[in-house]
Coordinates of C-alpha atoms in Angstrom, one line a residue:
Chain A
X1 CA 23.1 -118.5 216.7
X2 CA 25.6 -121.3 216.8
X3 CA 29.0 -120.9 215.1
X4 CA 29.0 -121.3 211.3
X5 CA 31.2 -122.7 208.9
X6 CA 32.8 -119.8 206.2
X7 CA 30.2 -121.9 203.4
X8 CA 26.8 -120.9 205.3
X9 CA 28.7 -117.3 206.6
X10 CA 28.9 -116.6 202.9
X11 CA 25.3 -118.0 201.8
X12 CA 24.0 -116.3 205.3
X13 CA 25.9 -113.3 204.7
X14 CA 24.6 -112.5 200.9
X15 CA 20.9 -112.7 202.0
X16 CA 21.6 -109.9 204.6
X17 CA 23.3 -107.5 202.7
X18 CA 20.4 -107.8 200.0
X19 CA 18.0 -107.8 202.4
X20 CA 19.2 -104.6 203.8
X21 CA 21.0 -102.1 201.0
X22 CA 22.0 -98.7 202.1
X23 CA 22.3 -99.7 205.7
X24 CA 25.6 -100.2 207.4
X25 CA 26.4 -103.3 208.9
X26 CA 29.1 -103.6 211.7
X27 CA 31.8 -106.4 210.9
X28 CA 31.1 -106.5 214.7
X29 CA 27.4 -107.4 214.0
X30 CA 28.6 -110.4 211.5
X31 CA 31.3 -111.4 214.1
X32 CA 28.6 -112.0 216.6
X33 CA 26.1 -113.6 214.4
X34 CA 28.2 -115.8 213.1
X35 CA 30.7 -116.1 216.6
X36 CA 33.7 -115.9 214.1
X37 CA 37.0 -113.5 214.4
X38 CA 36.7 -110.1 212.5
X39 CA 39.6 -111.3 210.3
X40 CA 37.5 -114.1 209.2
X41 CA 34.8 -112.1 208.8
X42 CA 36.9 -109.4 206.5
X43 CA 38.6 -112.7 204.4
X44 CA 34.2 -113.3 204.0
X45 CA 33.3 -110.0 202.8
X46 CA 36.2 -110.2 200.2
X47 CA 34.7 -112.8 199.0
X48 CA 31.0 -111.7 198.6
X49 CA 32.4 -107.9 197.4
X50 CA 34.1 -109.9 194.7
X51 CA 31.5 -111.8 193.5
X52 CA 29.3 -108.9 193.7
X53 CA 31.4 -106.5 192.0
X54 CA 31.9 -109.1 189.1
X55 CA 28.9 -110.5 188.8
X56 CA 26.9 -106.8 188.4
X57 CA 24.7 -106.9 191.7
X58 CA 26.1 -104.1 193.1
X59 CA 28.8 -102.8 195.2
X60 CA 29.8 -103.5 198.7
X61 CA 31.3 -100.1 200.3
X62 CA 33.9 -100.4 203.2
X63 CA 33.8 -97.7 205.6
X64 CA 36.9 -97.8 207.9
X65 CA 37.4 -96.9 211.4
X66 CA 35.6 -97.8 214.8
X67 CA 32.2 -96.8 213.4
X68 CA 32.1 -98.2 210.1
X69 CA 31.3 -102.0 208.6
X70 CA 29.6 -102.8 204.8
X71 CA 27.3 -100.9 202.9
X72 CA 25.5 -102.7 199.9
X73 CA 24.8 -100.6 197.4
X74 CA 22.6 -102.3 194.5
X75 CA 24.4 -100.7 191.5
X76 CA 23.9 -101.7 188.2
X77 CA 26.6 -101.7 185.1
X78 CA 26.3 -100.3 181.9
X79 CA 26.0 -103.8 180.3
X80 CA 22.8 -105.0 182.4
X81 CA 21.5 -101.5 182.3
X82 CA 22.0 -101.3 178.4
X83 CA 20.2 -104.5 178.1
X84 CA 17.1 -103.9 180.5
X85 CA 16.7 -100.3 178.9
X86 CA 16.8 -102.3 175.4
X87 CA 14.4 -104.7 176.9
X88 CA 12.0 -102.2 177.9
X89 CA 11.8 -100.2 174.9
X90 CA 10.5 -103.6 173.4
X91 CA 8.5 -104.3 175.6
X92 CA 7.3 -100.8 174.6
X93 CA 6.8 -101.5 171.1
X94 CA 5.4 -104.5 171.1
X95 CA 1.9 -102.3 171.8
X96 CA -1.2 -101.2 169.5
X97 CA -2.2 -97.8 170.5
X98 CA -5.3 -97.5 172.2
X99 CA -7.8 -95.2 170.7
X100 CA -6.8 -91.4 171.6
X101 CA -3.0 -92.5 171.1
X102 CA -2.7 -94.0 174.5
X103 CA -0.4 -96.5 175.5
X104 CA -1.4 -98.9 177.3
X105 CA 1.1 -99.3 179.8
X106 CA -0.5 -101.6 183.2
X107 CA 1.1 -104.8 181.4
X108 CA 5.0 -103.4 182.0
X109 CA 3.6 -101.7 185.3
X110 CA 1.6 -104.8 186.6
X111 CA 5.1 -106.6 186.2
X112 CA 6.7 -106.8 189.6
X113 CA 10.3 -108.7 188.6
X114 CA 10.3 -105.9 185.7
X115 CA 9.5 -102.7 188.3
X116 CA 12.5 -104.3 190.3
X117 CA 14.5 -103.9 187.7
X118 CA 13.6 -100.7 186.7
X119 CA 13.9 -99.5 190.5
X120 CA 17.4 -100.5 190.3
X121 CA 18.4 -98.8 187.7
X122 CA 16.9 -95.8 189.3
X123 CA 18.4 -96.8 192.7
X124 CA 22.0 -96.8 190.4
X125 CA 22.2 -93.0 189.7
X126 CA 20.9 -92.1 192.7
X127 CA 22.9 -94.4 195.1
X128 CA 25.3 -91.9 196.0
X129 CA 23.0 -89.1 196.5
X130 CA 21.4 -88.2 199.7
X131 CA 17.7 -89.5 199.5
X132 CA 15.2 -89.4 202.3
X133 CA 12.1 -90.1 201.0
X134 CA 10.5 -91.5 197.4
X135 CA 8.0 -89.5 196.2
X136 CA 5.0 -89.9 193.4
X137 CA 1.8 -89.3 192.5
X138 CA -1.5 -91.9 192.5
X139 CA -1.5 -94.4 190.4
X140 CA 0.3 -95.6 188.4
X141 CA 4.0 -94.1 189.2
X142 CA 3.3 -96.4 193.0
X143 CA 5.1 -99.6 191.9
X144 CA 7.7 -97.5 190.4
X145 CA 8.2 -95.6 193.6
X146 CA 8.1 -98.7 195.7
X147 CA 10.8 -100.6 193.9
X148 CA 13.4 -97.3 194.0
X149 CA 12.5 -96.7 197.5
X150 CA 13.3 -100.1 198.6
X151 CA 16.8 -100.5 196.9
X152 CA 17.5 -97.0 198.9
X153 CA 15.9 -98.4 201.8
X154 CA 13.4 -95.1 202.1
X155 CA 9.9 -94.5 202.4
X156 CA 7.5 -93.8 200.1
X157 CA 4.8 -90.7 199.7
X158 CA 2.1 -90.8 197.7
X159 CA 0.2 -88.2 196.4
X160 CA -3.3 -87.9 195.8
X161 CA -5.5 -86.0 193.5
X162 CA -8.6 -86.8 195.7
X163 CA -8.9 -86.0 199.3
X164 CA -9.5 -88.9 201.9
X165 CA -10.7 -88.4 205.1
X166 CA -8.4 -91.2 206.5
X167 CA -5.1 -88.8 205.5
X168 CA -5.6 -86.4 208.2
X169 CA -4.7 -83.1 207.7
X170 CA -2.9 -82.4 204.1
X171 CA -1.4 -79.9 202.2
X172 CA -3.1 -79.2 198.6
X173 CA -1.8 -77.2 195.9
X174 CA -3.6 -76.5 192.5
X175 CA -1.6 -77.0 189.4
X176 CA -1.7 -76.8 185.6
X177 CA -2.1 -79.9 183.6
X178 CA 0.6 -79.6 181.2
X179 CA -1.2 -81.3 178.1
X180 CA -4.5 -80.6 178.7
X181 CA -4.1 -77.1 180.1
X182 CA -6.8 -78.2 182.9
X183 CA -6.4 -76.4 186.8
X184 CA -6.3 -79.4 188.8
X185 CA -5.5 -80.2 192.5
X186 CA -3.1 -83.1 194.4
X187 CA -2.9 -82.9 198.2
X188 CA -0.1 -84.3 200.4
X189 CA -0.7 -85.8 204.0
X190 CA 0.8 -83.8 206.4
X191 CA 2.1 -86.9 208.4
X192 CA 3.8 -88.6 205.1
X193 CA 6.5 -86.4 204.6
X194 CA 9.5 -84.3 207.0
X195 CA 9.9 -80.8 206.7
X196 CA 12.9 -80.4 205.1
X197 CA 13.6 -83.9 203.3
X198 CA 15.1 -85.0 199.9
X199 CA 12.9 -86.3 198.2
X200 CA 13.3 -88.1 194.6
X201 CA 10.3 -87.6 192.3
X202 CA 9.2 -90.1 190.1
X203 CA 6.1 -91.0 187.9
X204 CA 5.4 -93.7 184.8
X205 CA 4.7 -91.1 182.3
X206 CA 5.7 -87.7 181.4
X207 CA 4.4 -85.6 179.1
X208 CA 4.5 -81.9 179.5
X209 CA 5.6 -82.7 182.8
X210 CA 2.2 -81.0 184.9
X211 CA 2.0 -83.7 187.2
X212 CA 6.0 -83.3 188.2
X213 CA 5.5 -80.0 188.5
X214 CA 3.0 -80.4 190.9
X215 CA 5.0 -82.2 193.1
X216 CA 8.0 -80.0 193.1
X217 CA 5.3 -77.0 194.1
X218 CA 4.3 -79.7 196.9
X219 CA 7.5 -79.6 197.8
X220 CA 8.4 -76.1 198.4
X221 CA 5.4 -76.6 200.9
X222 CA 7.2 -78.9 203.0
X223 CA 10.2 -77.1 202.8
X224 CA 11.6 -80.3 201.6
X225 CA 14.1 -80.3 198.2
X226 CA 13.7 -81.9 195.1
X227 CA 17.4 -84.2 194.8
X228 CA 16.0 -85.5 191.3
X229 CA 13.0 -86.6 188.8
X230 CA 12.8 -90.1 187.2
X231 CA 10.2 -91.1 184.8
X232 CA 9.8 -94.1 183.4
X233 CA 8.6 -93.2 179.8
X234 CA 8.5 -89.5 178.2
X235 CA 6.3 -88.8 175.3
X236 CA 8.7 -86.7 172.6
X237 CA 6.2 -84.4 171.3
X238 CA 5.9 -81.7 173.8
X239 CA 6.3 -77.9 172.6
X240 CA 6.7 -76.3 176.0
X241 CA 8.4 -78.7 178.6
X242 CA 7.6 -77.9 182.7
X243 CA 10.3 -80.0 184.1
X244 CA 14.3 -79.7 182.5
X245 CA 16.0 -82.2 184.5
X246 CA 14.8 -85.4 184.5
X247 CA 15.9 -89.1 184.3
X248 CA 13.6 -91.3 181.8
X249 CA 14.2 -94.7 180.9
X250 CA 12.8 -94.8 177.6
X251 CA 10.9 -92.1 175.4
X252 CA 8.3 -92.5 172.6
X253 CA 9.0 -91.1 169.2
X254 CA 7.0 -88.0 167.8
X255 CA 4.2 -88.9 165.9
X256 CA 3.5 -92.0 167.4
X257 CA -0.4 -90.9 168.5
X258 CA -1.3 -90.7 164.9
X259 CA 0.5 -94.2 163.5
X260 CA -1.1 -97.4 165.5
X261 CA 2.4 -98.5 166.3
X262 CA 4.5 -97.6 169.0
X263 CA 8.3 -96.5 168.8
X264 CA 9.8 -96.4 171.6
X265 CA 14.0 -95.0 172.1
X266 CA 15.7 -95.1 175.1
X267 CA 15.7 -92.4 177.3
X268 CA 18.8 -90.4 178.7
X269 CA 19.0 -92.7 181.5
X270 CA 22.3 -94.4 180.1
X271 CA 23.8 -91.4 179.9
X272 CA 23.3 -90.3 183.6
X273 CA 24.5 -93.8 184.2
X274 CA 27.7 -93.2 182.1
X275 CA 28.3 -90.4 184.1
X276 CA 27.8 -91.8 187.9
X277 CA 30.1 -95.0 186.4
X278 CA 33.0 -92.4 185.5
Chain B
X1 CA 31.0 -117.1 182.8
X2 CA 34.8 -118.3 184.3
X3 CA 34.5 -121.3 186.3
X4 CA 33.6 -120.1 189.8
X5 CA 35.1 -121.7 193.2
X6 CA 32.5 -122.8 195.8
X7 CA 32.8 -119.6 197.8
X8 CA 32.0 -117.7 194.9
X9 CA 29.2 -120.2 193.4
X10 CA 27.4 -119.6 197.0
X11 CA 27.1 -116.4 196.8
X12 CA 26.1 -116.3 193.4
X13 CA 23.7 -118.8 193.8
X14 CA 22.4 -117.4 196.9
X15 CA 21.4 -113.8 195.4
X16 CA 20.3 -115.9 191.8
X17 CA 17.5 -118.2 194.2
X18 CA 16.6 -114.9 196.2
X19 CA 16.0 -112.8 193.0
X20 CA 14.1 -115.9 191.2
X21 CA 11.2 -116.7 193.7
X22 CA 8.9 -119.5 193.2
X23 CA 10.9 -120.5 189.7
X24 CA 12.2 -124.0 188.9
X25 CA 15.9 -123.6 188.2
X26 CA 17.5 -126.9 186.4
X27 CA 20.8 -127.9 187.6
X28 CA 22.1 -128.2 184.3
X29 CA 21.5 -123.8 184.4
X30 CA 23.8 -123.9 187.0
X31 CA 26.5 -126.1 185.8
X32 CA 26.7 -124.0 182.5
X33 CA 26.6 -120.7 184.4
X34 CA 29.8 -121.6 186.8
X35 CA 31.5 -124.4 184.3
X36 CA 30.9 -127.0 187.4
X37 CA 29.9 -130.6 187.6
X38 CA 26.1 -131.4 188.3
X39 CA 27.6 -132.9 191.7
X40 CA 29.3 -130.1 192.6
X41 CA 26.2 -128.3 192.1
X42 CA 23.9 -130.7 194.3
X43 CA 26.0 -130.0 196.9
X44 CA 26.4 -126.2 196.8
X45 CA 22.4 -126.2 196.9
X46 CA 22.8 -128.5 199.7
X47 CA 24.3 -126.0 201.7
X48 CA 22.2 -123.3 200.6
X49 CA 19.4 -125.3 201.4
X50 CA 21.0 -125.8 204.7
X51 CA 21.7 -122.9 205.7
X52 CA 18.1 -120.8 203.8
X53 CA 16.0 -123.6 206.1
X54 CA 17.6 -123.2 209.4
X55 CA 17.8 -119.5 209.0
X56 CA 14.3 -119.4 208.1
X57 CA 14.7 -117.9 204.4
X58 CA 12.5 -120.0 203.2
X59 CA 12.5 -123.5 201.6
X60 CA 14.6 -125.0 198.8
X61 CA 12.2 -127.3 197.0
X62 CA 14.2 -130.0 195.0
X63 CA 12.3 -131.6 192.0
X64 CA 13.8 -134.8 190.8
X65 CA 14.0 -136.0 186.8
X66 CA 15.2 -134.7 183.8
X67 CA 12.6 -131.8 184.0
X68 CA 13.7 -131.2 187.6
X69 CA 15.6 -128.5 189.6
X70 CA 15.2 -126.7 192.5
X71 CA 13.2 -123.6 193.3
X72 CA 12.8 -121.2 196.5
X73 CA 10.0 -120.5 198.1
X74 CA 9.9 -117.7 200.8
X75 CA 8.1 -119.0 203.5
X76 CA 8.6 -117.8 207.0
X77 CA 8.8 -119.4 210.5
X78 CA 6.1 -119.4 212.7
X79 CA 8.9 -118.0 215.5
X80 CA 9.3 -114.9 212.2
X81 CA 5.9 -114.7 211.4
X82 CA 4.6 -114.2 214.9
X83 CA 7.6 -111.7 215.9
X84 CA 6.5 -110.0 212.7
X85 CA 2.9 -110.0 213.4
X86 CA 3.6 -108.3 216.9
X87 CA 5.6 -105.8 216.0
X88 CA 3.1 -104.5 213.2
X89 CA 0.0 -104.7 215.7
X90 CA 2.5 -102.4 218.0
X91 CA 3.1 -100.3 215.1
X92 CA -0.8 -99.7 214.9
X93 CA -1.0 -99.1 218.6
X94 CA 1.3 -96.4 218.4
X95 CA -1.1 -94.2 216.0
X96 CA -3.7 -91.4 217.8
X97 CA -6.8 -92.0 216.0
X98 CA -7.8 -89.1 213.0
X99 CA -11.2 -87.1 213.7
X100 CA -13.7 -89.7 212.8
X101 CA -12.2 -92.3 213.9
X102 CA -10.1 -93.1 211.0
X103 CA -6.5 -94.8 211.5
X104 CA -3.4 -93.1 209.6
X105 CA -2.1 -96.2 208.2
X106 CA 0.3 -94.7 205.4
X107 CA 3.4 -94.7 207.4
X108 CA 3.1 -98.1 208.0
X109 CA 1.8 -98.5 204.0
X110 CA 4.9 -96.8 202.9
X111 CA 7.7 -98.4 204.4
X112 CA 8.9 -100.9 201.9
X113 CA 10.7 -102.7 204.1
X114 CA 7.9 -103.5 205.9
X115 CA 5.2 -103.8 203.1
X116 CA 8.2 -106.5 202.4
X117 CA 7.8 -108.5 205.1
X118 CA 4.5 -108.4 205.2
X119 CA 4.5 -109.6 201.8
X120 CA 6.7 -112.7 202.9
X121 CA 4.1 -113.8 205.1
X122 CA 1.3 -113.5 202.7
X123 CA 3.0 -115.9 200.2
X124 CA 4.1 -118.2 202.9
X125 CA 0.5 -119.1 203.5
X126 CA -0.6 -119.2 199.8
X127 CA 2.8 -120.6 198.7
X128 CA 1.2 -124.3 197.6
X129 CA -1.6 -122.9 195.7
X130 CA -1.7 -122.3 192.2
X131 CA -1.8 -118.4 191.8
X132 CA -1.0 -116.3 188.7
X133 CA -1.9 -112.9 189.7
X134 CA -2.8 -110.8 192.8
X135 CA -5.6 -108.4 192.4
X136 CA -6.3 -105.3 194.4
X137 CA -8.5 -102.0 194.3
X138 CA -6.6 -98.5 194.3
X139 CA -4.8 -97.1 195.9
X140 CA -3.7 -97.9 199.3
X141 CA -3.7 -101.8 198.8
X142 CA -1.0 -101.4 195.8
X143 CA 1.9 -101.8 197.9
X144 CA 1.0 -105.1 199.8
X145 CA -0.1 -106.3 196.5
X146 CA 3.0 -105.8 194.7
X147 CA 4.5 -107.2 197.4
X148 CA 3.3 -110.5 197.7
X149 CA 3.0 -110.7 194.0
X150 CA 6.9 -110.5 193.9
X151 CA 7.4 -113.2 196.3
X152 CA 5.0 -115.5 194.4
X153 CA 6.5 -114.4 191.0
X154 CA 3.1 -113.2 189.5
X155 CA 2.0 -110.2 187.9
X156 CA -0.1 -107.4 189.7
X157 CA -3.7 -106.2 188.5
X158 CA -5.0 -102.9 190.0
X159 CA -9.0 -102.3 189.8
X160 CA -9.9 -98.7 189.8
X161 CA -12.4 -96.6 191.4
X162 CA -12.4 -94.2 188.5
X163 CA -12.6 -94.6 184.8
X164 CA -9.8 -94.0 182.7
X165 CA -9.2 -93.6 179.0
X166 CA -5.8 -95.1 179.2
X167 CA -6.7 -98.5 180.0
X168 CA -8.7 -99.3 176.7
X169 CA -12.0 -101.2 177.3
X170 CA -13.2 -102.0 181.0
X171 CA -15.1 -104.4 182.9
X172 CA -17.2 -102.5 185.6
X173 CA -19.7 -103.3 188.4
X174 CA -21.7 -101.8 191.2
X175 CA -20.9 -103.0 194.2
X176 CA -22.3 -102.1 197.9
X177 CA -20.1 -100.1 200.1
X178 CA -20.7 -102.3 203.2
X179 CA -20.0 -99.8 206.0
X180 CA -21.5 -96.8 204.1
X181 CA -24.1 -99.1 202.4
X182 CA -23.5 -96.5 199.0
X183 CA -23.3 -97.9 195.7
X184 CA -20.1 -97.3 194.1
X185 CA -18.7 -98.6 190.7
X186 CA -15.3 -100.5 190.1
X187 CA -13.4 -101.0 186.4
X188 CA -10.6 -103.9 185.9
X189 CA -9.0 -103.0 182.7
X190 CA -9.8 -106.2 179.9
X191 CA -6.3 -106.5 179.2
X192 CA -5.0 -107.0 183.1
X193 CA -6.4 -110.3 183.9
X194 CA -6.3 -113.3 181.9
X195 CA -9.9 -115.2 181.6
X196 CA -10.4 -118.3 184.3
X197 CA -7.1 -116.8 185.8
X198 CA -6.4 -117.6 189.7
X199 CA -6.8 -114.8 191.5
X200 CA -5.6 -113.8 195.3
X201 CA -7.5 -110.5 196.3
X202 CA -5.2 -108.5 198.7
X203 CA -6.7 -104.9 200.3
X204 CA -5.0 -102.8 203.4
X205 CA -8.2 -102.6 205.4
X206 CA -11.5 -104.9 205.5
X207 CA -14.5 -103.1 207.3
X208 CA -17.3 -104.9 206.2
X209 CA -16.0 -106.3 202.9
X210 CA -17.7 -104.5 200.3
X211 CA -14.6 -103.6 198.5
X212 CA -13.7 -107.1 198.5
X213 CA -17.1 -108.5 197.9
X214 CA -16.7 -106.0 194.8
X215 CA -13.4 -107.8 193.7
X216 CA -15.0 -110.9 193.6
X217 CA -17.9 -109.9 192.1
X218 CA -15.5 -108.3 189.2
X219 CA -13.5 -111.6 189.1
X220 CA -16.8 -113.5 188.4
X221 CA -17.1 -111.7 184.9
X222 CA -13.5 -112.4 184.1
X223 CA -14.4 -116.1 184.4
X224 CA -11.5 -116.0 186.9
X225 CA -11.3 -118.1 190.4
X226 CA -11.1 -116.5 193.9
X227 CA -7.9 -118.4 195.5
X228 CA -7.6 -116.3 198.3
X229 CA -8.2 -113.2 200.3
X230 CA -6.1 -111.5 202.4
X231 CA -5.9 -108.4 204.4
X232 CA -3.7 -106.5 206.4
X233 CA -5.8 -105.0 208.7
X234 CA -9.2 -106.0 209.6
X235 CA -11.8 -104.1 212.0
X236 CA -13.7 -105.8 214.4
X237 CA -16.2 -103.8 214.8
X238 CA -18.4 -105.3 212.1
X239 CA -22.4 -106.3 212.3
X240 CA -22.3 -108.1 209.2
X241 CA -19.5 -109.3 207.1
X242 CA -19.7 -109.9 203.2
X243 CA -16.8 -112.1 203.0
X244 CA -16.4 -115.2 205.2
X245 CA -12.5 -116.2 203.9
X246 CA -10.2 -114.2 204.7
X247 CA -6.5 -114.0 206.0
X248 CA -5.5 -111.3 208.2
X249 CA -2.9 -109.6 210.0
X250 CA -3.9 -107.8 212.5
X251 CA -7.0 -106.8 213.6
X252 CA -8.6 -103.6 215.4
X253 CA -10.7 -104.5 218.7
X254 CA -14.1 -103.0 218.9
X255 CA -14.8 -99.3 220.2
X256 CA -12.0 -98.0 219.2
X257 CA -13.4 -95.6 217.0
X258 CA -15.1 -94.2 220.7
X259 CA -11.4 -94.1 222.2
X260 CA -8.8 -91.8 220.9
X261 CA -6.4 -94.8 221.5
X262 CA -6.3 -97.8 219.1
X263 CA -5.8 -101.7 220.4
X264 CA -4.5 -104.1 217.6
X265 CA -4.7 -107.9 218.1
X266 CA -3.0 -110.6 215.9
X267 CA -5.7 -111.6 213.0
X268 CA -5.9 -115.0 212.0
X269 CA -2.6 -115.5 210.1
X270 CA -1.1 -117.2 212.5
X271 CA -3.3 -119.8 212.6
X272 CA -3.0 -120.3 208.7
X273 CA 0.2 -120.2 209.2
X274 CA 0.4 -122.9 211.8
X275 CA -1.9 -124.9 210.0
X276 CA 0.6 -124.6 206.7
X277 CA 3.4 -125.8 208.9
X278 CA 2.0 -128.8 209.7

């Protein structure tokens, strides 16, 4: 690459880091790409950590010493987050119940610009965690679980409650549907997941929190640890929970299955996000 | 917003264009959002559309008048696209085959930041035509699809295999499986497309098309239009194909479900891509 002026480093510069969150990039690597002097290079970063940092797209982490560089880290404040969570709870809302008191939901899901913004909120509270893998469960949780895994920059394993031939070998485990009290059975691919990783959960809906369950038992097959659970809606009106800690964006009031209309709160999502932004 | 510098305006701008694919932007937005003069403005974009074309980013595409503005479109190079291309056909080659001949595809399915780029190239190709939603079949094509569908700024819509209560009332059809030459049913919610809607039908892996041909067939009864079709993978190995266009990435050379090895060629994308280009 020829040598660029400090306008098209900074332009250059800010579609790499997005490109590439959670990676760490050498002020070495920039230095070459752009054949500019480290201390230019620095006097660039200053600028784009600025803006980012101001403008609420995230942080930009300096590690020191010979092996370190820039880390983007897509954070988001309390502000945006407030206002996407508010967002989404209209969104929610804005529904008829379908017969049975289900909620339609493959509008919000279908959505891509909204599941990226609902993967970085998730990709907020877990940013500083160690995270090796996404997890969730066929599907409807996939676009959800694609969006948080690529602001970590980690793959993706689905789970199935059918068993495919073109999976190879997998691991099943039985489990109880939490609502409907129904033995059912979700298998894993051997090949999609490490022994020993740590693995975020997530799924669009949780009720009794069966399905979650399931995965955690999954899990404890791989030997792999559960480092959290996100949902993106909870239903309210569950007697016996399965799963106590858990991240949801928004929740639907009790009693909403027997009204036509929807009310939807937020979830305890801000809270968590109070707490990482403290 | 305080009034920005240049520095800061680039960086903001770059990140705004990257996160707002395929939308037209007026200039007058951007001279409220950093207090700046409209020629200030043309100028910043000038360098951004510098530096996003010579990169290979994509294109800036600058709409004169009063309704006018600029939008970005993520199209790749042909230098990308083929380097992109490549490296996924060696991906495939890496794979031993599964008993039956089956290839393992879900490590390559779920890596997001390669789903990513594979989604770039997809909406380079289809970036002049009017689309407003990308349509695949469960599960395994959900990934590409949301993919491109976030690159081209549309929503997603996911036909089923199954039947499910929570999607209120369904279309369905029978469709022929064309390799297992079984009848099978697929259900697109009524609420997930839009009548005489333009549709791009994305799936992971074409044998003979009858998932595909299914699509299409679904799409008829939506009053909806067929825009496109691409796939990721393709087999070669086929005596009689249902669908004649198609886009694909790579394809699988014939007898390799004899061999415990798998060989991967480029599909036709390049040459859609070329053809765009020119």
């Amino acid at each position: 690459m020829q040598k660029m002026k400090r306008s098209g480093r900074l332009v250059d510069m800010t579609y790499y880091l997005i490109q590439h969150p959670h990676q760490l990039v050498s002020l070495s690597y920039f230095s070459e790409r752009y054949q500019s002097a480290k201390s230019s290079i620095s006097e660039d970063l200053t600028i784009v950590k600025e803006i980012f940092e101001s403008q609420g797209f995230g942080s930009l982490w300096t590690i020191p010493g010979a092996g370190g560089g820039v880390k983007y880290v897509p954070v988001v404040s309390l502000e945006e987050g407030t206002e996407l969570v508010e967002s989404l709870c209209t969104k929610l809302e804005d529904k008829e119940l379908l017969p049975g008191g289900y909620l339609y939901m493959m509008d919000v899901l279908g959505d891509p610009r909204l599941m990226n913004d609902v993967g970085r909120l998730f990709a907020s509270v877990y940013a500083e965690r160690q995270i090796d893998a996404v997890m969730t469960v066929a599907m409807k949780g996939i676009p959800l679980a694609y969006s948080i895994a690529s602001h970590l920059d980690v793959p993706v394993s689905i789970v199935r409650r059918d068993h495919r031939v073109t999976e190879g070998s997998m691991v099943s485990i039985n489990y109880v549907s939490g609502s409907a009290k129904r033995i059912q059975t979700m298998s894993l691919s051997r090949r999609s997941l490490q022994e020993g990783a740590n693995v975020l959960i997530v799924d669009d809906f949780m009720k009794a929190g069966g399905s979650v369950r399931g995965m955690m038992d999954l899990l404890h097959e791989f030997n792999a640890n559960v480092v959290g659970v996100g949902v993106l809606v909870e239903a309210e009106d569950v007697e016996e929970r399965l799963v106590d800690d858990y991240v949801s964006i928004a929740r639907l009031e009790k009693g909403h299955e027997r009204q036509k209309q929807v009310k939807a709160v937020p979830g305890n999502f801000l809270d968590t996000l109070r707490e990482v932004n403290t």
